[in-house]
Coordinates of C-alpha atoms in Angstrom, one line a residue:
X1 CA 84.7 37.5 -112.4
X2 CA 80.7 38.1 -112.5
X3 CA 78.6 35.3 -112.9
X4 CA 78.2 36.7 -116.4
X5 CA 81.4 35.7 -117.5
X6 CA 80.7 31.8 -116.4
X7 CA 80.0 29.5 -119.6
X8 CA 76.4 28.6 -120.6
X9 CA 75.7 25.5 -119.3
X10 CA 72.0 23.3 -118.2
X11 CA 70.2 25.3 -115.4
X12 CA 69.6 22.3 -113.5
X13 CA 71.2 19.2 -113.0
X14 CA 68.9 16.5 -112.2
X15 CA 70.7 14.1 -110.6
X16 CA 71.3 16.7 -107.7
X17 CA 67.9 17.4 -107.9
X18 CA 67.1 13.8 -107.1
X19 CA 69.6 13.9 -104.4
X20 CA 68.1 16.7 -102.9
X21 CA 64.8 15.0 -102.7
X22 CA 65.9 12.1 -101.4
X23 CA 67.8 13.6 -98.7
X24 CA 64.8 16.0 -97.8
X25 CA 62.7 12.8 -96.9
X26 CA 65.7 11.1 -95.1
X27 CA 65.8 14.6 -92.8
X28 CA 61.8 13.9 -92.3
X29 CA 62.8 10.0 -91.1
X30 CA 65.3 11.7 -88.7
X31 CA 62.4 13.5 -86.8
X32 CA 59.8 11.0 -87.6
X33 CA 61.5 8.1 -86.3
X34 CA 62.0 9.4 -82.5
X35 CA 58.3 9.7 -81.9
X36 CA 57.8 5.8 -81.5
X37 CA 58.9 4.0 -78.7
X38 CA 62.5 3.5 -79.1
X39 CA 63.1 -0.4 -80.8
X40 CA 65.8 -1.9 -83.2
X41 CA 63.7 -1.7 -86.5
X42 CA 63.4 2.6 -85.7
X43 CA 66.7 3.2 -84.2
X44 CA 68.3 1.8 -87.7
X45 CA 66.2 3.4 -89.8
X46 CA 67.5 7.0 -87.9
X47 CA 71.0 5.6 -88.3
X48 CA 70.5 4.9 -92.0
X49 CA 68.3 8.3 -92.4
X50 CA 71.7 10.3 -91.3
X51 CA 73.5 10.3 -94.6
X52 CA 70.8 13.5 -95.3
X53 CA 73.0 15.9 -94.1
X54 CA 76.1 15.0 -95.5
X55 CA 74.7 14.3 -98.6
X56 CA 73.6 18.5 -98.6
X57 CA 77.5 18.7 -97.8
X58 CA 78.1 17.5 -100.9
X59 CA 75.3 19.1 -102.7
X60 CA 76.8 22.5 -101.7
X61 CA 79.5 22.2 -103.2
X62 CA 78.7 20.5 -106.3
X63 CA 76.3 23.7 -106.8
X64 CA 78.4 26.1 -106.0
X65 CA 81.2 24.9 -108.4
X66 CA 79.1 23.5 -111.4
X67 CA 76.8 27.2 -111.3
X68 CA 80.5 29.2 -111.0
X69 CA 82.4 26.9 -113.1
X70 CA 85.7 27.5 -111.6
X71 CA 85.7 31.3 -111.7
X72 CA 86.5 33.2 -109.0
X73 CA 83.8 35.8 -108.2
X74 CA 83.1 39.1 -106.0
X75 CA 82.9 38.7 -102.2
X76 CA 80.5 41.0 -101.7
X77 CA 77.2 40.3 -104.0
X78 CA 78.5 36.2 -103.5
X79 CA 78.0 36.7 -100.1
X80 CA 75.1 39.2 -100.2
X81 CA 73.1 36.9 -102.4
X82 CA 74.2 33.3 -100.2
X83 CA 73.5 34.8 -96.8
X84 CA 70.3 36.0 -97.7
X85 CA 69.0 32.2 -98.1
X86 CA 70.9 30.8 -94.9
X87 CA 72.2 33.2 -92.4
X88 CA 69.0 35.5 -92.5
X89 CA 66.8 32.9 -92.3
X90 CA 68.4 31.8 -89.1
X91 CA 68.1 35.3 -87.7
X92 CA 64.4 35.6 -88.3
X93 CA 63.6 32.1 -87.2
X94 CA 65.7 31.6 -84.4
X95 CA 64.1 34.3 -81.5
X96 CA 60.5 32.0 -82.9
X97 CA 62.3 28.8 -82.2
X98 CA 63.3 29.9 -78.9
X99 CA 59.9 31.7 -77.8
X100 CA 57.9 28.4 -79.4
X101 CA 60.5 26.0 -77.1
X102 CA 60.3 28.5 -74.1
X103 CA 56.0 28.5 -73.6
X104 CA 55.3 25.1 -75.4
X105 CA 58.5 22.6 -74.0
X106 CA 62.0 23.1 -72.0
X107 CA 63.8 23.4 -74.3
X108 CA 65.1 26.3 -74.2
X109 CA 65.5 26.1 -70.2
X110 CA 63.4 28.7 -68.8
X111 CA 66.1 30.6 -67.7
X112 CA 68.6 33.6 -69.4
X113 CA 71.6 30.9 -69.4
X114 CA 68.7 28.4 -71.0
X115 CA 68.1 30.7 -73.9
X116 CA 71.8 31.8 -74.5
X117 CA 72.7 28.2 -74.5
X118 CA 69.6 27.5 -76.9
X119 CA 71.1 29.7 -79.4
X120 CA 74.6 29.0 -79.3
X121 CA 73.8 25.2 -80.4
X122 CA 72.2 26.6 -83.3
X123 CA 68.4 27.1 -82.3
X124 CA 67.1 23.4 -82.2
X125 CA 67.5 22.5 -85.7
X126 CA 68.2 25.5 -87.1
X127 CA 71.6 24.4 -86.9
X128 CA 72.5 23.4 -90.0
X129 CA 71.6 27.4 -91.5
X130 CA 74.8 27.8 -89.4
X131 CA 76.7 25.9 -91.2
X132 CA 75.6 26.6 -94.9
X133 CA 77.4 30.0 -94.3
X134 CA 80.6 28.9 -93.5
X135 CA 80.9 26.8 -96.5
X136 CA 80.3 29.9 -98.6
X137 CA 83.2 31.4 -97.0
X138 CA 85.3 28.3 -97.6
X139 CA 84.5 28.1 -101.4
X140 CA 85.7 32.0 -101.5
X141 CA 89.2 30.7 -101.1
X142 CA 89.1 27.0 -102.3
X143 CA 91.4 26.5 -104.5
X144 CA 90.3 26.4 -108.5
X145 CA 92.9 23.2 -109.8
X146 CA 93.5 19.8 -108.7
X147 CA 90.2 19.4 -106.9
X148 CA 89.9 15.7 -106.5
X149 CA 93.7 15.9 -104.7
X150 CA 92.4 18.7 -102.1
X151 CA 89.2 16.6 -101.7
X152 CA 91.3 13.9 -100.6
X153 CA 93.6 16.1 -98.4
X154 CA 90.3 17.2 -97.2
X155 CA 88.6 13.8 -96.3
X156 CA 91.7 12.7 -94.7
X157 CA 91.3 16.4 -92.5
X158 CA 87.8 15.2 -91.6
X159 CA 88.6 11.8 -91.1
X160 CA 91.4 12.5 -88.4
X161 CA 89.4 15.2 -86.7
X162 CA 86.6 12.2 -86.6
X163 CA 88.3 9.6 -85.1
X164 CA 89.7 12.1 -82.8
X165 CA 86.6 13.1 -81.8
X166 CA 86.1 9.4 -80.6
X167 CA 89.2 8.1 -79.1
X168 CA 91.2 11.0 -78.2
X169 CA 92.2 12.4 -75.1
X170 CA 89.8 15.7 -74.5
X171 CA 92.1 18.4 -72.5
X172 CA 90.1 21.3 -70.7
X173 CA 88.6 23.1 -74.1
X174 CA 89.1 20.3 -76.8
X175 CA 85.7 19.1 -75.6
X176 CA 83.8 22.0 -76.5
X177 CA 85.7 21.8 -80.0
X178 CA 85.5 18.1 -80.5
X179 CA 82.4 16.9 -79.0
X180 CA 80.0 19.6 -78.5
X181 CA 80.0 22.0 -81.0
X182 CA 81.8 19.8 -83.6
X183 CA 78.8 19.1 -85.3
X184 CA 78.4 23.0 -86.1
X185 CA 81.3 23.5 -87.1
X186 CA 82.8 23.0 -90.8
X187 CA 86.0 21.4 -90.1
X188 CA 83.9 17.9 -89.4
X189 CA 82.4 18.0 -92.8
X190 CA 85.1 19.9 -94.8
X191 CA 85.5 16.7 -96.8
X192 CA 82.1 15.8 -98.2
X193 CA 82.0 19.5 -99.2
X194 CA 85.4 19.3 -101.2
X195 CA 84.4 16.1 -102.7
X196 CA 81.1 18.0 -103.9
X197 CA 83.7 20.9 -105.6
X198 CA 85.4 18.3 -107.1
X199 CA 82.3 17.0 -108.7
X200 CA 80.4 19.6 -109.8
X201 CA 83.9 20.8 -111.6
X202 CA 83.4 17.4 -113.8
X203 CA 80.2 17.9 -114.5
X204 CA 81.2 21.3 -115.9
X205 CA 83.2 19.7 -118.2
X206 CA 81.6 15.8 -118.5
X207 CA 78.1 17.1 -118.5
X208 CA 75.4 14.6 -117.1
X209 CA 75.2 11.0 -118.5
X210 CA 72.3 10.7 -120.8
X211 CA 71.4 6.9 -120.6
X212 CA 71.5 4.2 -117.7
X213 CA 75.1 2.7 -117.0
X214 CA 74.0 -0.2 -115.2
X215 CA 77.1 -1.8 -113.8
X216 CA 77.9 1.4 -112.9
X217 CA 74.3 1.3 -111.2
X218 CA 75.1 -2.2 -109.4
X219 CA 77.8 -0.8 -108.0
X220 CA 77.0 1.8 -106.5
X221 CA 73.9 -0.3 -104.8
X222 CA 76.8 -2.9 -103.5
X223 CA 78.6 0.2 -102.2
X224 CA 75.4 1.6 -100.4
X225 CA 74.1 -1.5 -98.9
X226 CA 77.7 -2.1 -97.6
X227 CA 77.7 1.3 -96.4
X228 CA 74.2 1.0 -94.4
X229 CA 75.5 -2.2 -92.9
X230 CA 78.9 -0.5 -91.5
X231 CA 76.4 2.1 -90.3
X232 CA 74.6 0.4 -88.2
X233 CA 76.9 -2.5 -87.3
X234 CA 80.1 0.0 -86.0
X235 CA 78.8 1.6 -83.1
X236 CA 81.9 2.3 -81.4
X237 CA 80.7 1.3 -77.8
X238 CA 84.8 1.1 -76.8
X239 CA 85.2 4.4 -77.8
X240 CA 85.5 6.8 -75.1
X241 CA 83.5 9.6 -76.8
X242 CA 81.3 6.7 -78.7
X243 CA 77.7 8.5 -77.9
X244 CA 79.6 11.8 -79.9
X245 CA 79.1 9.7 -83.1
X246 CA 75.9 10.8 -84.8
X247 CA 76.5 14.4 -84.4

């Protein structure tokens, strides 16, 4: 179905908009905060700062479903148009990534294996235009009913794979799934996406809110701050793969 066929609905939704923002300076606290000297008040505020990328998890697919509204649409232009503003990017950016890390740091290694090795993690932090792409080929076949029940199926995916990644035994191969690329790869996020779907399919149908719910407001703030505390109070030192846990 062509996107003309998709119901008229507000071009923008400004609550995504704000989330967007938001998260854009959280990703600028992530970079900012390892120039100090490492102490407790800036290692926090990185820990805290790392609910940017999941919330662009969930941004992509609340966009994807509120702008297509639960049509299905053509492979081709979908993926013409989406790869255009994340895998080309990467392309073009990636050798000036490499040739910027190669003559002003070490990183790249100066070395062939350096460079391949450079690129295969995603080119610094050009990672994450790695990642945009496979979403796009997720939502091709996501299925169009019962949303909120696959985004559960899929947090529990996520979760599993997760805790996994921390505690679980690591045979010759898992390690390069699990802990090293894991972070690349869209199993390890699959349920922040689906819960985005999910949404943006309500909001298709709800529309926006137009005035302040406050209690719903309140709660949400409890449900943050307890969130930020878990964040940095769980550190998972026991864990065998504990240091894995950012990523």
């Amino acid at each position: 179905m062509s996107d003309a066929s998709v119901p008229a609905r507000p071009a923008r939704l400004q609550s995504a908009v704000a989330l967007r923002a938001l998260a854009t300076v959280f990703v600028v606290v992530i970079h900012t905060t390892h120039w100090p000297p490492s102490n407790p008040l800036f290692d926090n505020l990185d820990t805290l700062a790392r609910f940017a990328v999941p919330a662009f998890m969930l941004l992509t697919g609340v966009l994807l479903s509120y702008q297509y509204g639960g049509s299905r649409v053509r492979a081709g232009d979908f993926l013409r148009r989406r790869f255009s503003r994340s895998l080309v990017p990467w392309l073009a950016w990636a050798p000036v990534y490499a040739l910027f890390g190669w003559f002003f740091s070490t990183d790249p290694e100066h070395n062939l294996v350096g460079v391949v090795n450079f690129l295969i993690y995603g080119a610094g932090h050009l990672w994450f235009l790695l990642l945009i792409p496979q979403m796009y080929l997720v939502y091709l076949v996501w299925p169009r009913r019962h949303l909120w029940w696959w985004a559960a199926a899929a947090l529990a995916v996520q979760t599993a794979l997760c805790v996994y990644r921390l505690y679980g035994p690591m045979p010759i191969g898992f390690d390069q799934f699990f802990l090293w690329h894991g972070f690349q790869l869209l199993p390890f996020w699959i349920g922040y996406f689906a819960m985005g779907v999910a949404a943006g399919r309500s909001l298709v149908t709800s529309g926006e809110p137009t005035e302040v719910r406050w209690p719903a407001v309140a709660g949400a703030a409890a449900l943050v701050a307890a969130s930020g505390w878990l964040m940095i109070a769980l550190t998972y030192g026991g864990a065998p793969h504990g240091d894995f846990q950012i990523g």
